[in-house]
Amino acid sequence: MAGPSASFTMTIGPVPFKDVVGEAAEDDDHITPPTEYGDIISTLPSINYLGRWVHYQYQGGWVIHQRIPGVLSFQRRFTPRPGDVLLASPPKCGTTWLKALSFATMARAAYPPNSAEHPLLRLNPHECVPLLDDLFSAGQHDKLEALPSPRLMNTHMLHSQLPSSVADNIDCKIVYICREPKDMLVSLWHFAQTISPIKFTDVFESACEGKSTDGPIWNHILGYWGASKTSPERVMFLRYEEMILDPVDTVRHLARFLGLPFTSAEEAAGVPANIVKLCSMETMKAVEANNIGTSGIFLKFPHKSYFRKGVVGDWVNHMTPEMARRFDSIVDDKISGSGLSFRP
Ligand code: A3P
């Protein structure tokens, strides 16, 4: 039997998603949403979030109408591969940063973080790591097959919405990021403003009622928190505030969790610090790809809108002390008994 030919080379993932699929991923001409779930969707409770966006309540979370067929399709069609890594998050909790850090960490052998040719210096992090919710909603999930393993992917789905092929899969690791909920709300408001004028008080009041995209925020957080407690080897639970405090240590933990710990030679060469520098707000804001173009298949957000302040505690500039007390007490009540707290 012939052995592997000398010229045989195998691409190891992750590689930038856009390098594999090209521009077509976000091209409207290539959107063919799954249509077979109308009967299920028509039975779901719905709201008109902020008077603009219809959301459906499904398995514990509010899903925007364009993505509900995608969630249903994902649950039925996603074929996990050993080594898959799923980055999970509620919107506006540091997903973009986590995508960059995870991509740079996992792909460091092919793309050294101090290289001037690094993909994150020519592509937005969302172009490197695909959002499954959008891909399945647009009928483009076949594109995932073209990615070499290990694949790095992202979802905003709640843990309760993940199929057991993912949630109970020993070969599929999940890295979750969340954030102090008041800061998340402020970030969400700024982000939504980039496509539609909205009053902060409207975003706030809806959130107090548990209504937000992929919310209630406490359901989102508690689902992954619980999973990280029962299966710490499969679900890593990160908090934006802790990452801001010590990003280099976060990257070390991340690498260990993913089974790719830094060697002493890499530590001596400053690789973890180089990854943090590459993915820093300062570097990302200076990259041209992060200042032009848009991300998203259904709602297109400017790449620039993913990089704002990147600080902890910005809520003080938008909430009165009374609003903060009210929201804190709602969140405290919802997460009480879980062992999780967002209080200093
Ligand atoms: P702010 O709006 O508070 O500044 P997401 O990526 O989930 O949409 O989250 C966006 C939030 O993460 C924004 O928060 C954004 O500024 C922040 N962010 C994006 N890139 C970052 C980075 N490299 N370092 C730290 N924070 C970052």
Short mmCIF file of C-alpha atoms and ligand atoms in Angstrom, two decimals:
data_model
loop_
_atom_site.label_atom_id
_atom_site.label_comp_id
_atom_site.label_asym_id
_atom_site.label_seq_id
_atom_site.Cartn_x
_atom_site.Cartn_y
_atom_site.Cartn_z
CA MET A 1 0.00 0.00 0.00
CA ALA A 2 1.33 3.41 -0.89
CA GLY A 3 2.25 5.66 2.04
CA PRO A 4 1.48 9.34 2.19
CA SER A 5 3.16 11.14 -0.68
CA ALA A 6 5.99 13.49 0.15
CA SER A 7 4.01 16.37 -1.31
CA PHE A 8 0.95 15.64 0.88
CA THR A 9 0.19 18.51 3.23
CA MET A 10 -2.75 18.73 5.55
CA THR A 11 -4.14 22.09 6.56
CA ILE A 12 -4.68 22.35 10.27
CA GLY A 13 -7.39 24.61 11.62
CA PRO A 14 -8.44 27.04 12.62
CA VAL A 15 -8.02 29.04 9.44
CA PRO A 16 -9.88 32.30 8.78
CA PHE A 17 -13.42 31.48 7.70
CA LYS A 18 -13.37 34.19 5.04
CA ASP A 19 -10.20 32.75 3.49
CA VAL A 20 -12.11 29.50 2.97
CA VAL A 21 -15.52 30.74 1.84
CA GLY A 22 -14.70 34.11 0.29
CA GLU A 23 -17.00 37.12 0.19
CA ALA A 24 -20.18 35.19 -0.53
CA ALA A 25 -20.91 34.39 3.15
CA GLU A 26 -22.60 37.71 3.78
CA ASP A 27 -23.83 38.29 0.27
CA ASP A 28 -27.66 38.64 0.18
CA ASP A 29 -27.80 36.64 -3.08
CA HIS A 30 -26.60 33.57 -1.20
CA ILE A 31 -29.25 33.62 1.51
CA THR A 32 -31.68 30.71 1.35
CA PRO A 33 -33.29 30.55 4.82
CA PRO A 34 -34.72 27.19 5.83
CA THR A 35 -38.48 27.32 5.28
CA GLU A 36 -39.55 24.04 6.83
CA TYR A 37 -40.01 25.29 10.40
CA GLY A 38 -43.01 27.60 9.87
CA ASP A 39 -45.38 25.29 11.77
CA ILE A 40 -43.12 25.21 14.83
CA ILE A 41 -42.37 28.93 14.75
CA SER A 42 -46.05 29.86 14.45
CA THR A 43 -46.72 28.25 17.86
CA LEU A 44 -44.01 30.22 19.70
CA PRO A 45 -44.76 33.27 21.88
CA SER A 46 -43.44 36.45 20.29
CA ILE A 47 -42.70 40.09 21.14
CA ASN A 48 -41.88 43.14 19.09
CA TYR A 49 -38.64 44.02 20.89
CA LEU A 50 -38.15 47.79 21.14
CA GLY A 51 -41.01 48.16 18.68
CA ARG A 52 -38.67 47.13 15.84
CA TRP A 53 -37.56 43.53 15.92
CA VAL A 54 -39.87 40.53 16.32
CA HIS A 55 -38.40 37.93 18.67
CA TYR A 56 -39.65 34.42 19.42
CA GLN A 57 -39.43 32.72 22.78
CA TYR A 58 -37.77 29.36 22.33
CA GLN A 59 -36.32 27.02 24.94
CA GLY A 60 -35.72 29.72 27.52
CA GLY A 61 -34.51 32.56 25.29
CA TRP A 62 -35.71 35.34 22.97
CA VAL A 63 -34.49 34.74 19.43
CA ILE A 64 -34.72 37.44 16.75
CA HIS A 65 -37.07 36.36 13.96
CA GLN A 66 -34.41 36.06 11.23
CA ARG A 67 -32.45 33.60 13.37
CA ILE A 68 -35.16 31.34 14.73
CA PRO A 69 -35.11 29.08 11.63
CA GLY A 70 -31.35 28.92 12.07
CA VAL A 71 -31.58 27.74 15.67
CA LEU A 72 -34.02 25.02 14.64
CA SER A 73 -31.86 24.05 11.69
CA PHE A 74 -28.69 24.00 13.82
CA GLN A 75 -30.35 21.66 16.30
CA ARG A 76 -31.18 19.23 13.52
CA ARG A 77 -28.35 19.62 11.02
CA PHE A 78 -25.14 20.46 12.82
CA THR A 79 -22.61 17.65 12.57
CA PRO A 80 -19.96 18.09 15.23
CA ARG A 81 -16.40 17.00 14.61
CA PRO A 82 -13.91 15.96 17.27
CA GLY A 83 -11.90 19.01 18.22
CA ASP A 84 -14.61 21.56 17.43
CA VAL A 85 -14.44 24.62 19.67
CA LEU A 86 -17.54 26.72 20.20
CA LEU A 87 -17.30 30.25 21.56
CA ALA A 88 -20.60 31.10 23.22
CA SER A 89 -21.76 34.46 24.49
CA PRO A 90 -24.67 36.80 24.91
CA PRO A 91 -24.30 39.75 22.50
CA LYS A 92 -22.07 42.62 23.62
CA CYS A 93 -20.05 40.76 26.22
CA GLY A 94 -16.68 40.63 24.48
CA THR A 95 -17.35 38.06 21.73
CA THR A 96 -15.15 39.91 19.22
CA TRP A 97 -12.24 39.97 21.66
CA LEU A 98 -12.70 36.30 22.56
CA LYS A 99 -12.81 35.39 18.85
CA ALA A 100 -9.53 37.18 18.27
CA LEU A 101 -7.82 35.73 21.35
CA SER A 102 -9.02 32.18 20.68
CA PHE A 103 -8.13 32.29 16.99
CA ALA A 104 -4.68 33.71 17.72
CA THR A 105 -4.08 31.12 20.46
CA MET A 106 -5.28 28.08 18.54
CA ALA A 107 -3.64 29.06 15.25
CA ARG A 108 -0.33 30.29 16.68
CA ALA A 109 1.76 27.59 15.03
CA ALA A 110 0.60 28.60 11.54
CA TYR A 111 0.29 32.30 12.32
CA PRO A 112 2.76 33.57 14.93
CA PRO A 113 1.09 36.44 16.81
CA ASN A 114 3.97 38.84 16.19
CA SER A 115 3.90 38.27 12.43
CA ALA A 116 3.10 41.26 10.23
CA GLU A 117 1.16 38.77 8.05
CA HIS A 118 -1.21 37.67 10.80
CA PRO A 119 -4.81 37.21 9.53
CA LEU A 120 -6.12 39.43 12.34
CA LEU A 121 -4.19 42.32 10.81
CA ARG A 122 -6.15 42.01 7.54
CA LEU A 123 -9.51 40.55 8.65
CA ASN A 124 -12.12 41.46 11.24
CA PRO A 125 -12.34 38.76 13.98
CA HIS A 126 -15.90 37.96 12.79
CA GLU A 127 -14.47 37.15 9.36
CA CYS A 128 -12.13 34.63 11.01
CA VAL A 129 -14.68 32.90 13.26
CA PRO A 130 -18.18 32.29 11.86
CA LEU A 131 -21.43 32.92 13.76
CA LEU A 132 -23.40 29.67 13.47
CA ASP A 133 -26.72 31.35 14.22
CA ASP A 134 -26.42 33.43 11.04
CA LEU A 135 -24.97 30.67 8.87
CA PHE A 136 -27.75 28.20 9.64
CA SER A 137 -30.38 30.94 9.32
CA ALA A 138 -29.08 31.79 5.87
CA GLY A 139 -28.96 28.14 4.77
CA GLN A 140 -25.16 28.38 4.48
CA HIS A 141 -24.15 25.72 7.01
CA ASP A 142 -22.50 23.62 4.26
CA LYS A 143 -19.68 26.16 4.32
CA LEU A 144 -18.64 24.76 7.70
CA GLU A 145 -17.66 21.51 5.99
CA ALA A 146 -14.92 23.33 4.12
CA LEU A 147 -13.18 24.35 7.33
CA PRO A 148 -10.23 22.20 8.38
CA SER A 149 -10.30 20.77 11.92
CA PRO A 150 -10.18 21.91 14.58
CA ARG A 151 -12.95 24.35 13.70
CA LEU A 152 -13.47 27.49 15.74
CA MET A 153 -17.05 28.75 15.69
CA ASN A 154 -19.33 31.06 17.65
CA THR A 155 -22.93 31.14 18.81
CA HIS A 156 -25.22 33.41 20.80
CA MET A 157 -27.60 30.52 21.48
CA LEU A 158 -28.49 29.76 25.08
CA HIS A 159 -27.09 26.55 26.54
CA SER A 160 -30.66 25.21 26.73
CA GLN A 161 -30.90 25.64 22.94
CA LEU A 162 -27.80 23.58 22.13
CA PRO A 163 -28.51 20.09 20.82
CA SER A 164 -27.11 17.30 22.95
CA SER A 165 -24.69 16.49 20.10
CA VAL A 166 -22.94 19.68 21.24
CA ALA A 167 -24.00 20.17 24.87
CA ASP A 168 -23.07 16.61 25.89
CA ASN A 169 -20.21 16.09 23.46
CA ILE A 170 -16.92 15.25 25.16
CA ASP A 171 -15.08 16.19 21.93
CA CYS A 172 -16.57 19.67 21.59
CA LYS A 173 -15.27 22.31 23.97
CA ILE A 174 -17.23 25.44 24.77
CA VAL A 175 -15.66 28.72 25.85
CA TYR A 176 -18.24 31.10 27.28
CA ILE A 177 -17.84 34.80 27.92
CA CYS A 178 -20.23 37.01 29.85
CA ARG A 179 -20.09 40.42 31.37
CA GLU A 180 -21.51 42.52 34.19
CA PRO A 181 -25.10 42.90 32.95
CA LYS A 182 -25.35 46.70 33.33
CA ASP A 183 -22.27 47.20 31.17
CA MET A 184 -23.68 44.72 28.67
CA LEU A 185 -26.87 46.79 28.41
CA VAL A 186 -24.95 49.99 27.80
CA SER A 187 -22.84 48.30 25.15
CA LEU A 188 -25.97 46.85 23.54
CA TRP A 189 -27.59 50.27 23.39
CA HIS A 190 -24.57 51.89 21.73
CA PHE A 191 -24.36 49.02 19.26
CA ALA A 192 -28.07 49.12 18.35
CA GLN A 193 -27.79 52.89 17.87
CA THR A 194 -25.48 52.28 14.94
CA ILE A 195 -28.39 50.88 12.92
CA SER A 196 -31.48 52.43 14.56
CA PRO A 197 -32.11 55.35 16.96
CA ILE A 198 -33.22 53.90 20.30
CA LYS A 199 -33.67 55.39 23.77
CA PHE A 200 -31.50 53.87 26.46
CA THR A 201 -34.49 53.80 28.84
CA ASP A 202 -36.35 51.53 26.37
CA VAL A 203 -33.46 49.05 26.26
CA PHE A 204 -33.28 49.24 30.06
CA GLU A 205 -37.01 48.71 30.71
CA SER A 206 -37.14 45.75 28.32
CA ALA A 207 -34.12 44.16 29.99
CA CYS A 208 -35.77 44.55 33.41
CA GLU A 209 -38.65 42.50 32.00
CA GLY A 210 -36.19 39.86 30.77
CA LYS A 211 -36.52 40.94 27.16
CA SER A 212 -33.38 41.31 25.08
CA THR A 213 -31.90 39.54 22.06
CA ASP A 214 -30.80 36.08 23.24
CA GLY A 215 -32.00 37.02 26.72
CA PRO A 216 -33.12 37.07 29.43
CA ILE A 217 -29.49 37.76 30.19
CA TRP A 218 -29.70 35.78 33.46
CA ASN A 219 -30.98 32.67 31.63
CA HIS A 220 -28.09 32.95 29.17
CA ILE A 221 -25.48 33.25 31.89
CA LEU A 222 -26.95 30.66 34.26
CA GLY A 223 -27.15 27.98 31.55
CA TYR A 224 -23.44 28.10 30.75
CA TRP A 225 -22.50 28.73 34.39
CA GLY A 226 -24.27 25.51 35.39
CA ALA A 227 -22.63 23.59 32.53
CA SER A 228 -19.18 24.89 33.51
CA LYS A 229 -19.74 23.68 37.06
CA THR A 230 -20.88 20.19 36.00
CA SER A 231 -18.37 19.78 33.17
CA PRO A 232 -15.40 22.10 33.76
CA GLU A 233 -13.30 20.08 31.33
CA ARG A 234 -15.77 20.88 28.53
CA VAL A 235 -17.12 24.35 29.38
CA MET A 236 -14.88 27.25 30.31
CA PHE A 237 -16.64 30.22 31.89
CA LEU A 238 -14.99 33.60 31.34
CA ARG A 239 -15.94 37.04 32.58
CA TYR A 240 -15.02 40.17 30.64
CA GLU A 241 -13.99 42.00 33.83
CA GLU A 242 -11.50 39.27 34.78
CA MET A 243 -10.07 39.28 31.27
CA ILE A 244 -9.55 43.03 31.37
CA LEU A 245 -7.74 42.67 34.72
CA ASP A 246 -5.28 40.04 33.48
CA PRO A 247 -5.59 39.23 29.77
CA VAL A 248 -2.26 37.36 29.61
CA ASP A 249 -3.31 34.98 32.35
CA THR A 250 -6.68 34.53 30.62
CA VAL A 251 -4.88 33.50 27.44
CA ARG A 252 -2.78 31.00 29.41
CA HIS A 253 -5.93 29.49 30.93
CA LEU A 254 -7.61 29.43 27.55
CA ALA A 255 -4.66 27.64 25.95
CA ARG A 256 -4.57 25.05 28.76
CA PHE A 257 -8.32 24.51 28.54
CA LEU A 258 -8.07 23.95 24.79
CA GLY A 259 -5.32 21.39 25.32
CA LEU A 260 -2.69 23.68 23.79
CA PRO A 261 -0.69 24.94 26.80
CA PHE A 262 2.17 27.31 26.09
CA THR A 263 5.55 25.63 26.21
CA SER A 264 8.32 27.14 28.31
CA ALA A 265 9.98 28.21 25.05
CA GLU A 266 6.79 30.03 24.04
CA GLU A 267 6.57 31.64 27.47
CA ALA A 268 10.19 32.73 27.21
CA ALA A 269 9.49 34.18 23.76
CA GLY A 270 6.54 36.15 25.15
CA VAL A 271 3.92 34.41 22.97
CA PRO A 272 0.98 34.86 25.43
CA ALA A 273 1.76 38.58 25.76
CA ASN A 274 2.11 38.89 21.97
CA ILE A 275 -1.34 37.34 21.50
CA VAL A 276 -2.82 39.83 23.96
CA LYS A 277 -1.10 42.73 22.20
CA LEU A 278 -2.29 41.56 18.77
CA CYS A 279 -5.88 41.32 20.03
CA SER A 280 -5.83 44.49 22.13
CA MET A 281 -8.32 47.25 21.53
CA GLU A 282 -5.44 49.50 20.46
CA THR A 283 -4.19 47.11 17.76
CA MET A 284 -7.68 46.12 16.61
CA LYS A 285 -8.82 49.73 16.23
CA ALA A 286 -5.83 50.46 14.01
CA VAL A 287 -6.52 47.57 11.61
CA GLU A 288 -8.12 48.79 8.38
CA ALA A 289 -10.51 45.82 8.17
CA ASN A 290 -11.98 46.88 11.51
CA ASN A 291 -12.73 50.37 10.24
CA ILE A 292 -14.46 49.51 6.98
CA GLY A 293 -17.16 47.06 5.96
CA THR A 294 -19.89 45.30 7.89
CA SER A 295 -20.54 42.00 9.65
CA GLY A 296 -23.75 40.01 9.88
CA ILE A 297 -25.96 38.31 7.33
CA PHE A 298 -29.35 39.74 8.27
CA LEU A 299 -28.56 42.85 10.29
CA LYS A 300 -25.36 44.36 9.00
CA PHE A 301 -23.33 46.15 11.66
CA PRO A 302 -20.27 48.22 10.77
CA HIS A 303 -17.07 46.43 11.79
CA LYS A 304 -16.12 49.61 13.58
CA SER A 305 -19.11 49.30 15.93
CA TYR A 306 -17.60 46.21 17.57
CA PHE A 307 -14.79 48.27 19.07
CA ARG A 308 -15.99 51.04 21.36
CA LYS A 309 -14.57 51.79 24.81
CA GLY A 310 -13.71 48.36 26.14
CA VAL A 311 -13.84 49.39 29.79
CA VAL A 312 -15.51 48.14 32.95
CA GLY A 313 -18.19 50.24 34.64
CA ASP A 314 -19.36 52.45 31.78
CA TRP A 315 -22.92 51.97 33.08
CA VAL A 316 -22.37 54.89 35.51
CA ASN A 317 -22.50 57.22 32.52
CA HIS A 318 -25.95 56.00 31.46
CA MET A 319 -27.87 54.79 34.51
CA THR A 320 -29.04 56.70 37.56
CA PRO A 321 -28.17 55.09 40.91
CA GLU A 322 -31.86 54.15 41.21
CA MET A 323 -31.85 52.39 37.80
CA ALA A 324 -28.68 50.53 38.76
CA ARG A 325 -30.17 49.44 42.12
CA ARG A 326 -33.32 48.22 40.40
CA PHE A 327 -31.49 46.22 37.73
CA ASP A 328 -28.96 44.83 40.23
CA SER A 329 -31.74 43.60 42.48
CA ILE A 330 -33.53 41.89 39.55
CA VAL A 331 -30.31 40.18 38.46
CA ASP A 332 -29.37 39.27 42.07
CA ASP A 333 -32.77 37.71 42.53
CA LYS A 334 -32.55 35.69 39.31
CA ILE A 335 -29.07 34.33 39.94
CA SER A 336 -29.37 33.83 43.68
CA GLY A 337 -28.36 30.38 44.85
CA SER A 338 -26.21 29.76 41.75
CA GLY A 339 -22.94 30.73 43.43
CA LEU A 340 -22.45 33.43 40.80
CA SER A 341 -22.36 37.14 41.60
CA PHE A 342 -21.64 40.31 39.65
CA ARG A 343 -21.15 42.39 42.81
CA PRO A 344 -17.60 43.54 43.56
P1 A3P B 1 -18.16 48.45 24.94
O1 A3P B 1 -19.33 48.76 24.09
O2 A3P B 1 -18.49 48.48 26.41
O3 A3P B 1 -16.96 49.24 24.64
P2 A3P B 1 -19.16 41.94 21.42
O4 A3P B 1 -17.87 41.66 20.76
O5 A3P B 1 -19.72 40.75 22.17
O6 A3P B 1 -20.11 42.58 20.52
O7 A3P B 1 -18.84 42.96 22.61
C1 A3P B 1 -18.46 44.27 22.31
C2 A3P B 1 -17.80 44.88 23.51
O8 A3P B 1 -16.47 44.36 23.62
C3 A3P B 1 -17.67 46.38 23.35
O9 A3P B 1 -17.75 46.93 24.67
C4 A3P B 1 -16.29 46.50 22.75
O10 A3P B 1 -15.71 47.77 22.88
C5 A3P B 1 -15.54 45.43 23.54
N1 A3P B 1 -14.33 44.99 22.84
C6 A3P B 1 -14.19 44.72 21.52
N2 A3P B 1 -12.93 44.39 21.24
C7 A3P B 1 -12.24 44.44 22.40
C8 A3P B 1 -10.87 44.22 22.74
N3 A3P B 1 -9.98 43.89 21.83
N4 A3P B 1 -10.51 44.38 24.04
C9 A3P B 1 -11.43 44.71 24.98
N5 A3P B 1 -12.73 44.95 24.71
C10 A3P B 1 -13.13 44.81 23.43
#
